[in-house]
Amino acid sequence: MKKWLSALLIAFLTVGILAACAPEREQEANSDSEENNSSAEGEMPEKPEKLVIWEDKDKGVALEPAIKSFEEEHGIKVEFKELDMSSKMREQLRLDGPAGTGPDVLTLPHDQIGQLVIEGLISPLEYEQSVTDKYTEASVKAETYDGKLYGLPKATETPVFIYNKEHMDQAPETFEEVFEFSKDFTQGEQYGFLALWDNFYFANSVMSGYGGYVFGEENGSPNPQDLGLSNEGAIEGADYIQKWYEEIFPAGIVGESGGSAKDGLFQDGKVASMMDGPWAFQALNEAGIDYGVAPLPKLPNGEYPQTFVGVKGWHLSSASENKEWASELIKWIANEENAKIRFEETNEIPPIQSLIEDPIIADDERANAVAVQSERAIPMPNIPEMSEVWEPMAQALQLIATGKSSPEDALNEATETISKQIELNHSGNE
């Protein structure tokens, strides 16, 4: 009997202990569940009330639909301000960013990235491979500095072959054909082909097509200690440029006024073809010129000219207090759907693989020409040392264009000057 009572007592005590522990276990389980839910929801921080974008001047019309859909999806208000991207935006960021009155997201030409990274004004972006794979390889490379991604591509532009259909039925396949046509067509103020090849931005396409280069690469990044501006290929390309100035081009398109002289002649219907970029289309439309656009023809060596491709991108301000949500905004406004809207509103060519094959671009002669040439192009170097290249190369090319120097002598002198300037002004960047 005592044994039975003892067993019963132990049973009651055990049940009591288990009952007492149950709430504690339930609390622990609830705590674990809350922690897991918190972890799942905590992939993104608390939503800010507002994000701010700095957009290029007169381009806000293309941004508004993307903002509206982002606000509807995430419940975050987005404001934008238009600034002149080529000059005012970078200077304004230097003032407003540190002061806390700047943007979360801003658009920039990719060749400004290096300097802004060094100044600590923009931050790297981290996305899954599936995000960056949407864009062309050249555009992603343009948005990369020192091995890190600093922007998602927004639009791309590069010089193309533009021809007046009154004088030329279709774009020739080779520059040899263009040269022969120009010899027959050029007389008085009438010219078969014009290009600003005393300007390194345009001339580099020919020199690179022959094997020249600005900077070599080291671990996927431009190496400013390796200059290819006076190598054998660069000299051969400059020889070809000099031939055009000696036999075809007028003296009036050399120097600072060359661009306006070229544009005036073409808009007056006196030029059969020229090398220029998509920025020229609007003026030609207004002038009523019936023109065609194509990728640049092949050079005499059988290679295509390697133009500089310029990429405008969306970037993250290092002063943003909402970097995770700002990064999400960048991904949103740069996606395929919003890039397509941007093209429809502004005619800016999006470097997105699927859109290049989309009829909206593939069936648009002008857009397709820019897209194809962009794939053959090379990103303009985005390191600060590039600033030392322009002036010496302009001087060298003008000497070549006017016949005052041989290509080899002019390029050797320019390379020596550039090398010294890089060492003097950028040794701290290494």
GROMACS .gro file of C-alpha atoms in nm:
model
  430
    1MET     CA    1   0.000   0.000   0.000
    2LYS     CA    2   0.277   0.240   0.086
    3LYS     CA    3   0.449   0.150  -0.238
    4TRP     CA    4   0.128   0.227  -0.431
    5LEU     CA    5   0.089   0.564  -0.258
    6SER     CA    6   0.452   0.647  -0.325
    7ALA     CA    7   0.412   0.566  -0.693
    8LEU     CA    8   0.095   0.777  -0.713
    9LEU     CA    9   0.268   1.069  -0.542
   10ILE     CA   10   0.562   1.051  -0.783
   11ALA     CA   11   0.319   1.045  -1.078
   12PHE     CA   12   0.139   1.359  -0.952
   13LEU     CA   13   0.470   1.539  -0.897
   14THR     CA   14   0.588   1.448  -1.244
   15VAL     CA   15   0.269   1.579  -1.406
   16GLY     CA   16   0.302   1.896  -1.198
   17ILE     CA   17   0.658   1.951  -1.309
   18LEU     CA   18   0.569   1.890  -1.676
   19ALA     CA   19   0.273   2.124  -1.650
   20ALA     CA   20   0.494   2.390  -1.495
   21CYS     CA   21   0.750   2.350  -1.771
   22ALA     CA   22   0.493   2.361  -2.052
   23PRO     CA   23   0.442   2.740  -2.052
   24GLU     CA   24   0.817   2.789  -2.046
   25ARG     CA   25   0.863   2.557  -2.343
   26GLU     CA   26   0.575   2.724  -2.527
   27GLN     CA   27   0.733   3.061  -2.457
   28GLU     CA   28   1.067   2.937  -2.591
   29ALA     CA   29   0.897   2.795  -2.899
   30ASN     CA   30   0.714   3.122  -2.957
   31SER     CA   31   1.039   3.309  -2.906
   32ASP     CA   32   1.215   3.092  -3.165
   33SER     CA   33   0.928   3.145  -3.410
   34GLU     CA   34   0.938   3.521  -3.360
   35GLU     CA   35   1.312   3.520  -3.409
   36ASN     CA   36   1.275   3.328  -3.735
   37ASN     CA   37   1.001   3.561  -3.854
   38SER     CA   38   1.211   3.858  -3.753
   39SER     CA   39   1.505   3.711  -3.944
   40ALA     CA   40   1.292   3.656  -4.255
   41GLU     CA   41   1.150   4.008  -4.242
   42GLY     CA   42   1.483   4.150  -4.133
   43GLU     CA   43   1.647   4.091  -4.470
   44MET     CA   44   1.563   4.456  -4.534
   45PRO     CA   45   1.578   4.726  -4.266
   46GLU     CA   46   1.283   4.939  -4.169
   47LYS     CA   47   1.141   5.131  -4.463
   48PRO     CA   48   1.232   5.499  -4.488
   49GLU     CA   49   0.962   5.755  -4.547
   50LYS     CA   50   1.136   5.886  -4.858
   51LEU     CA   51   1.417   5.823  -5.108
   52VAL     CA   52   1.566   6.089  -5.334
   53ILE     CA   53   1.699   6.049  -5.689
   54TRP     CA   54   1.909   6.293  -5.889
   55GLU     CA   55   1.819   6.249  -6.257
   56ASP     CA   56   1.970   6.396  -6.573
   57LYS     CA   57   1.822   6.720  -6.703
   58ASP     CA   58   1.503   6.677  -6.910
   59LYS     CA   59   1.497   6.301  -6.850
   60GLY     CA   60   1.255   6.289  -6.556
   61VAL     CA   61   0.966   6.197  -6.785
   62ALA     CA   62   1.118   5.851  -6.823
   63LEU     CA   63   1.173   5.812  -6.448
   64GLU     CA   64   0.820   5.893  -6.333
   65PRO     CA   65   0.657   5.557  -6.432
   66ALA     CA   66   0.934   5.363  -6.255
   67ILE     CA   67   0.891   5.571  -5.940
   68LYS     CA   68   0.516   5.521  -5.944
   69SER     CA   69   0.543   5.141  -5.965
   70PHE     CA   70   0.814   5.132  -5.696
   71GLU     CA   71   0.599   5.339  -5.460
   72GLU     CA   72   0.302   5.108  -5.520
   73GLU     CA   73   0.512   4.797  -5.462
   74HIS     CA   74   0.705   4.909  -5.154
   75GLY     CA   75   0.509   5.196  -5.002
   76ILE     CA   76   0.811   5.428  -5.000
   77LYS     CA   77   0.780   5.781  -5.141
   78VAL     CA   78   1.041   5.867  -5.405
   79GLU     CA   79   1.128   6.219  -5.514
   80PHE     CA   80   1.357   6.321  -5.798
   81LYS     CA   81   1.545   6.633  -5.896
   82GLU     CA   82   1.686   6.709  -6.240
   83LEU     CA   83   2.043   6.835  -6.267
   84ASP     CA   84   2.292   6.876  -6.551
   85MET     CA   85   2.473   6.543  -6.533
   86SER     CA   86   2.776   6.655  -6.735
   87SER     CA   87   2.877   6.935  -6.499
   88LYS     CA   88   2.660   7.033  -6.202
   89MET     CA   89   2.571   6.697  -6.053
   90ARG     CA   90   2.920   6.589  -5.949
   91GLU     CA   91   3.002   6.929  -5.799
   92GLN     CA   92   2.668   6.940  -5.615
   93LEU     CA   93   2.724   6.591  -5.474
   94ARG     CA   94   3.052   6.705  -5.319
   95LEU     CA   95   2.861   6.971  -5.126
   96ASP     CA   96   2.524   6.811  -5.053
   97GLY     CA   97   2.641   6.455  -4.987
   98PRO     CA   98   2.851   6.526  -4.676
   99ALA     CA   99   2.594   6.785  -4.561
  100GLY     CA  100   2.320   6.520  -4.557
  101THR     CA  101   2.105   6.702  -4.812
  102GLY     CA  102   2.207   6.498  -5.115
  103PRO     CA  103   2.042   6.207  -5.297
  104ASP     CA  104   2.020   5.839  -5.218
  105VAL     CA  105   2.053   5.752  -5.587
  106LEU     CA  106   2.204   5.951  -5.873
  107THR     CA  107   2.285   5.907  -6.240
  108LEU     CA  108   2.639   5.957  -6.368
  109PRO     CA  109   2.846   5.894  -6.682
  110HIS     CA  110   3.068   5.596  -6.606
  111ASP     CA  111   3.395   5.778  -6.669
  112GLN     CA  112   3.335   5.982  -6.350
  113ILE     CA  113   3.316   5.674  -6.127
  114GLY     CA  114   3.685   5.641  -6.043
  115GLN     CA  115   3.728   5.993  -5.913
  116LEU     CA  116   3.408   5.980  -5.707
  117VAL     CA  117   3.512   5.647  -5.553
  118ILE     CA  118   3.847   5.795  -5.452
  119GLU     CA  119   3.663   6.090  -5.297
  120GLY     CA  120   3.435   5.850  -5.108
  121LEU     CA  121   3.116   5.990  -5.259
  122ILE     CA  122   2.962   5.672  -5.403
  123SER     CA  123   2.937   5.321  -5.259
  124PRO     CA  124   2.967   4.978  -5.423
  125LEU     CA  125   2.658   4.776  -5.505
  126GLU     CA  126   2.602   4.408  -5.439
  127TYR     CA  127   2.357   4.211  -5.651
  128GLU     CA  128   2.311   3.850  -5.747
  129GLN     CA  129   2.466   3.738  -6.076
  130SER     CA  130   2.117   3.705  -6.224
  131VAL     CA  131   2.077   4.084  -6.198
  132THR     CA  132   2.402   4.186  -6.368
  133ASP     CA  133   2.369   3.914  -6.634
  134LYS     CA  134   2.079   4.112  -6.784
  135TYR     CA  135   2.318   4.382  -6.908
  136THR     CA  136   2.581   4.375  -7.181
  137GLU     CA  137   2.929   4.278  -7.073
  138ALA     CA  138   3.075   4.611  -7.184
  139SER     CA  139   2.821   4.813  -6.984
  140VAL     CA  140   2.881   4.616  -6.664
  141LYS     CA  141   3.255   4.653  -6.713
  142ALA     CA  142   3.208   5.028  -6.754
  143GLU     CA  143   3.025   5.043  -6.420
  144THR     CA  144   3.303   4.850  -6.245
  145TYR     CA  145   3.599   5.013  -6.071
  146ASP     CA  146   3.883   4.832  -5.896
  147GLY     CA  147   3.694   4.505  -5.921
  148LYS     CA  148   3.371   4.635  -5.760
  149LEU     CA  149   3.037   4.723  -5.918
  150TYR     CA  150   2.938   5.086  -5.860
  151GLY     CA  151   2.633   5.120  -6.081
  152LEU     CA  152   2.365   4.949  -6.287
  153PRO     CA  153   2.362   5.058  -6.652
  154LYS     CA  154   2.093   5.300  -6.761
  155ALA     CA  155   2.182   5.397  -7.119
  156THR     CA  156   2.464   5.363  -7.366
  157GLU     CA  157   2.594   5.578  -7.650
  158THR     CA  158   2.876   5.554  -7.901
  159PRO     CA  159   2.964   5.704  -8.242
  160VAL     CA  160   2.807   5.546  -8.551
  161PHE     CA  161   2.800   5.590  -8.930
  162ILE     CA  162   2.540   5.846  -9.042
  163TYR     CA  163   2.466   5.894  -9.412
  164ASN     CA  164   2.249   6.125  -9.621
  165LYS     CA  165   2.016   5.904  -9.825
  166GLU     CA  166   2.004   6.167 -10.100
  167HIS     CA  167   2.371   6.096 -10.174
  168MET     CA  168   2.422   5.741 -10.050
  169ASP     CA  169   2.171   5.459 -10.092
  170GLN     CA  170   2.306   5.246  -9.807
  171ALA     CA  171   2.598   5.231  -9.569
  172PRO     CA  172   2.911   5.075  -9.721
  173GLU     CA  173   3.052   4.765  -9.551
  174THR     CA  174   3.415   4.886  -9.551
  175PHE     CA  175   3.600   5.214  -9.509
  176GLU     CA  176   3.783   5.135  -9.832
  177GLU     CA  177   3.449   5.171 -10.011
  178VAL     CA  178   3.383   5.496  -9.823
  179PHE     CA  179   3.725   5.627  -9.927
  180GLU     CA  180   3.674   5.543 -10.295
  181PHE     CA  181   3.325   5.696 -10.289
  182SER     CA  182   3.464   6.009 -10.122
  183LYS     CA  183   3.736   6.053 -10.384
  184ASP     CA  184   3.468   6.071 -10.654
  185PHE     CA  185   3.209   6.267 -10.454
  186THR     CA  186   3.433   6.525 -10.287
  187GLN     CA  187   3.462   6.855 -10.476
  188GLY     CA  188   3.423   7.218 -10.373
  189GLU     CA  189   3.224   7.221 -10.048
  190GLN     CA  190   3.088   6.872 -10.107
  191TYR     CA  191   3.242   6.584  -9.912
  192GLY     CA  192   3.191   6.211  -9.916
  193PHE     CA  193   3.275   6.151  -9.549
  194LEU     CA  194   3.373   6.362  -9.250
  195ALA     CA  195   3.494   6.270  -8.903
  196LEU     CA  196   3.656   6.456  -8.615
  197TRP     CA  197   3.965   6.238  -8.609
  198ASP     CA  198   4.175   6.513  -8.456
  199ASN     CA  199   3.962   6.453  -8.144
  200PHE     CA  200   4.086   6.148  -7.953
  201TYR     CA  201   3.732   6.047  -7.853
  202PHE     CA  202   3.663   5.969  -8.220
  203ALA     CA  203   4.017   5.889  -8.340
  204ASN     CA  204   4.068   5.620  -8.079
  205SER     CA  205   3.822   5.399  -8.271
  206VAL     CA  206   4.061   5.380  -8.566
  207MET     CA  207   4.376   5.344  -8.357
  208SER     CA  208   4.218   5.073  -8.140
  209GLY     CA  209   4.092   4.895  -8.451
  210TYR     CA  210   4.454   4.860  -8.557
  211GLY     CA  211   4.572   4.742  -8.215
  212GLY     CA  212   4.639   5.057  -8.017
  213TYR     CA  213   4.495   5.104  -7.668
  214VAL     CA  214   4.487   5.362  -7.393
  215PHE     CA  215   4.564   5.150  -7.088
  216GLY     CA  216   4.647   4.784  -7.071
  217GLU     CA  217   4.463   4.567  -6.821
  218GLU     CA  218   4.583   4.413  -6.499
  219ASN     CA  219   4.349   4.180  -6.309
  220GLY     CA  220   4.056   4.311  -6.511
  221SER     CA  221   4.124   4.679  -6.434
  222PRO     CA  222   4.294   4.950  -6.644
  223ASN     CA  223   4.667   4.974  -6.575
  224PRO     CA  224   4.782   5.337  -6.613
  225GLN     CA  225   5.145   5.223  -6.621
  226ASP     CA  226   5.080   5.037  -6.947
  227LEU     CA  227   5.017   5.287  -7.227
  228GLY     CA  228   4.943   5.163  -7.579
  229LEU     CA  229   4.900   5.501  -7.745
  230SER     CA  230   5.218   5.485  -7.950
  231ASN     CA  231   5.253   5.113  -8.016
  232GLU     CA  232   5.273   4.972  -8.367
  233GLY     CA  233   4.896   4.946  -8.405
  234ALA     CA  234   4.829   5.299  -8.281
  235ILE     CA  235   5.083   5.439  -8.527
  236GLU     CA  236   4.933   5.239  -8.814
  237GLY     CA  237   4.587   5.372  -8.725
  238ALA     CA  238   4.719   5.728  -8.709
  239ASP     CA  239   4.878   5.680  -9.053
  240TYR     CA  240   4.535   5.591  -9.187
  241ILE     CA  241   4.384   5.898  -9.021
  242GLN     CA  242   4.649   6.120  -9.178
  243LYS     CA  243   4.563   5.979  -9.522
  244TRP     CA  244   4.205   6.106  -9.488
  245TYR     CA  245   4.321   6.456  -9.393
  246GLU     CA  246   4.566   6.464  -9.682
  247GLU     CA  247   4.319   6.348  -9.948
  248ILE     CA  248   3.960   6.403  -9.832
  249PHE     CA  249   3.894   6.613  -9.523
  250PRO     CA  250   3.888   6.995  -9.541
  251ALA     CA  251   4.121   7.197  -9.322
  252GLY     CA  252   3.820   7.362  -9.155
  253ILE     CA  253   3.727   7.061  -8.946
  254VAL     CA  254   4.047   7.065  -8.743
  255GLY     CA  255   4.045   7.219  -8.395
  256GLU     CA  256   3.776   7.350  -8.165
  257SER     CA  257   3.549   7.475  -8.444
  258GLY     CA  258   3.572   7.149  -8.637
  259GLY     CA  259   3.258   7.002  -8.489
  260SER     CA  260   3.032   7.294  -8.576
  261ALA     CA  261   3.183   7.314  -8.927
  262LYS     CA  262   3.116   6.943  -8.986
  263ASP     CA  263   2.761   6.966  -8.852
  264GLY     CA  264   2.681   7.272  -9.062
  265LEU     CA  265   2.802   7.109  -9.382
  266PHE     CA  266   2.602   6.792  -9.318
  267GLN     CA  267   2.285   6.979  -9.225
  268ASP     CA  268   2.320   7.183  -9.542
  269GLY     CA  269   2.317   6.858  -9.742
  270LYS     CA  270   2.678   6.892  -9.857
  271VAL     CA  271   2.813   6.579  -9.687
  272ALA     CA  272   2.725   6.225  -9.789
  273SER     CA  273   2.827   6.058  -9.463
  274MET     CA  274   2.989   6.126  -9.129
  275MET     CA  275   3.090   5.967  -8.801
  276ASP     CA  276   2.889   6.101  -8.510
  277GLY     CA  277   2.683   5.989  -8.213
  278PRO     CA  278   2.311   5.960  -8.133
  279TRP     CA  279   2.328   6.309  -7.981
  280ALA     CA  280   2.333   6.435  -8.344
  281PHE     CA  281   1.997   6.284  -8.440
  282GLN     CA  282   1.776   6.561  -8.304
  283ALA     CA  283   1.949   6.837  -8.502
  284LEU     CA  284   1.932   6.628  -8.820
  285ASN     CA  285   1.562   6.569  -8.763
  286GLU     CA  286   1.505   6.940  -8.721
  287ALA     CA  287   1.706   7.011  -9.038
  288GLY     CA  288   1.480   6.777  -9.233
  289ILE     CA  289   1.765   6.551  -9.351
  290ASP     CA  290   1.662   6.206  -9.473
  291TYR     CA  291   1.941   6.008  -9.314
  292GLY     CA  292   2.031   5.651  -9.236
  293VAL     CA  293   2.236   5.512  -8.950
  294ALA     CA  294   2.457   5.204  -8.938
  295PRO     CA  295   2.743   5.061  -8.732
  296LEU     CA  296   3.083   5.181  -8.851
  297PRO     CA  297   3.227   5.001  -9.157
  298LYS     CA  298   3.531   4.772  -9.137
  299LEU     CA  299   3.880   4.923  -9.152
  300PRO     CA  300   4.127   4.822  -9.427
  301ASN     CA  301   4.279   4.562  -9.194
  302GLY     CA  302   3.944   4.381  -9.177
  303GLU     CA  303   3.867   4.487  -8.819
  304TYR     CA  304   3.580   4.704  -8.699
  305PRO     CA  305   3.664   5.040  -8.538
  306GLN     CA  306   3.652   5.010  -8.159
  307THR     CA  307   3.472   5.322  -8.051
  308PHE     CA  308   3.454   5.442  -7.694
  309VAL     CA  309   3.123   5.347  -7.541
  310GLY     CA  310   2.982   5.579  -7.281
  311VAL     CA  311   2.749   5.432  -7.021
  312LYS     CA  312   2.516   5.630  -6.799
  313GLY     CA  313   2.429   5.444  -6.482
  314TRP     CA  314   2.241   5.458  -6.154
  315HIS     CA  315   2.467   5.495  -5.851
  316LEU     CA  316   2.444   5.481  -5.473
  317SER     CA  317   2.546   5.786  -5.272
  318SER     CA  318   2.777   5.693  -4.986
  319ALA     CA  319   2.594   5.953  -4.775
  320SER     CA  320   2.260   5.774  -4.808
  321GLU     CA  321   2.121   5.657  -4.474
  322ASN     CA  322   1.906   5.400  -4.653
  323LYS     CA  323   2.155   5.210  -4.866
  324GLU     CA  324   1.965   4.879  -4.874
  325TRP     CA  325   1.642   5.038  -4.994
  326ALA     CA  326   1.831   5.272  -5.228
  327SER     CA  327   2.000   4.966  -5.382
  328GLU     CA  328   1.657   4.808  -5.424
  329LEU     CA  329   1.538   5.127  -5.594
  330ILE     CA  330   1.835   5.120  -5.833
  331LYS     CA  331   1.757   4.760  -5.928
  332TRP     CA  332   1.393   4.858  -5.987
  333ILE     CA  333   1.445   5.165  -6.205
  334ALA     CA  334   1.715   4.988  -6.409
  335ASN     CA  335   1.514   4.674  -6.480
  336GLU     CA  336   1.401   4.562  -6.825
  337GLU     CA  337   1.048   4.701  -6.803
  338ASN     CA  338   1.155   5.047  -6.689
  339ALA     CA  339   1.449   5.058  -6.932
  340LYS     CA  340   1.206   4.992  -7.216
  341ILE     CA  341   0.986   5.280  -7.099
  342ARG     CA  342   1.295   5.503  -7.084
  343PHE     CA  343   1.380   5.420  -7.445
  344GLU     CA  344   1.025   5.499  -7.557
  345GLU     CA  345   1.033   5.835  -7.377
  346THR     CA  346   1.390   5.952  -7.441
  347ASN     CA  347   1.541   5.727  -7.716
  348GLU     CA  348   1.829   5.647  -7.481
  349ILE     CA  349   1.956   5.299  -7.570
  350PRO     CA  350   1.940   5.054  -7.277
  351PRO     CA  351   2.233   4.807  -7.269
  352ILE     CA  352   2.007   4.517  -7.173
  353GLN     CA  353   2.059   4.198  -7.369
  354SER     CA  354   1.693   4.110  -7.417
  355LEU     CA  355   1.596   4.461  -7.527
  356ILE     CA  356   1.866   4.476  -7.793
  357GLU     CA  357   1.689   4.180  -7.955
  358ASP     CA  358   1.343   4.326  -7.887
  359PRO     CA  359   1.167   4.461  -8.200
  360ILE     CA  360   1.145   4.802  -8.033
  361ILE     CA  361   1.522   4.834  -8.085
  362ALA     CA  362   1.602   4.563  -8.340
  363ASP     CA  363   1.354   4.716  -8.587
  364ASP     CA  364   1.465   5.072  -8.516
  365GLU     CA  365   1.754   5.143  -8.756
  366ARG     CA  366   1.911   5.416  -8.544
  367ALA     CA  367   1.877   5.242  -8.209
  368ASN     CA  368   1.998   4.912  -8.353
  369ALA     CA  369   2.306   5.076  -8.506
  370VAL     CA  370   2.403   5.224  -8.170
  371ALA     CA  371   2.335   4.893  -7.996
  372VAL     CA  372   2.546   4.690  -8.241
  373GLN     CA  373   2.832   4.941  -8.240
  374SER     CA  374   2.821   4.947  -7.859
  375GLU     CA  375   2.886   4.573  -7.857
  376ARG     CA  376   3.194   4.632  -8.074
  377ALA     CA  377   3.307   4.921  -7.857
  378ILE     CA  378   3.526   4.945  -7.549
  379PRO     CA  379   3.429   5.130  -7.232
  380MET     CA  380   3.600   5.462  -7.190
  381PRO     CA  381   3.848   5.412  -6.903
  382ASN     CA  382   3.688   5.528  -6.576
  383ILE     CA  383   4.008   5.579  -6.377
  384PRO     CA  384   4.119   5.934  -6.284
  385GLU     CA  385   4.438   5.896  -6.490
  386MET     CA  386   4.226   5.920  -6.806
  387SER     CA  387   4.207   6.296  -6.750
  388GLU     CA  388   4.576   6.319  -6.846
  389VAL     CA  389   4.516   6.160  -7.188
  390TRP     CA  390   4.284   6.400  -7.367
  391GLU     CA  391   4.492   6.714  -7.414
  392PRO     CA  392   4.825   6.555  -7.520
  393MET     CA  393   4.642   6.328  -7.764
  394ALA     CA  394   4.444   6.619  -7.907
  395GLN     CA  395   4.768   6.806  -7.970
  396ALA     CA  396   4.927   6.500  -8.129
  397LEU     CA  397   4.630   6.435  -8.356
  398GLN     CA  398   4.614   6.796  -8.470
  399LEU     CA  399   4.982   6.777  -8.566
  400ILE     CA  400   4.904   6.458  -8.757
  401ALA     CA  401   4.594   6.607  -8.923
  402THR     CA  402   4.779   6.918  -9.042
  403GLY     CA  403   5.082   6.720  -9.157
  404LYS     CA  404   5.314   6.904  -8.920
  405SER     CA  405   5.440   6.582  -8.764
  406SER     CA  406   5.464   6.215  -8.849
  407PRO     CA  407   5.224   5.990  -8.656
  408GLU     CA  408   5.512   5.810  -8.486
  409ASP     CA  409   5.681   6.127  -8.359
  410ALA     CA  410   5.354   6.290  -8.248
  411LEU     CA  411   5.230   5.981  -8.061
  412ASN     CA  412   5.564   5.913  -7.895
  413GLU     CA  413   5.575   6.268  -7.763
  414ALA     CA  414   5.213   6.250  -7.642
  415THR     CA  415   5.275   5.919  -7.465
  416GLU     CA  416   5.580   6.059  -7.288
  417THR     CA  417   5.380   6.362  -7.170
  418ILE     CA  418   5.088   6.148  -7.050
  419SER     CA  419   5.319   5.914  -6.861
  420LYS     CA  420   5.489   6.203  -6.682
  421GLN     CA  421   5.156   6.366  -6.592
  422ILE     CA  422   5.020   6.041  -6.451
  423GLU     CA  423   5.329   5.997  -6.238
  424LEU     CA  424   5.315   6.358  -6.120
  425ASN     CA  425   4.943   6.383  -6.045
  426HIS     CA  426   4.826   6.031  -5.964
  427SER     CA  427   5.106   5.847  -5.788
  428GLY     CA  428   4.892   5.839  -5.473
  429ASN     CA  429   4.622   5.636  -5.652
  430GLU     CA  430   4.843   5.331  -5.690
   0.00000   0.00000   0.00000
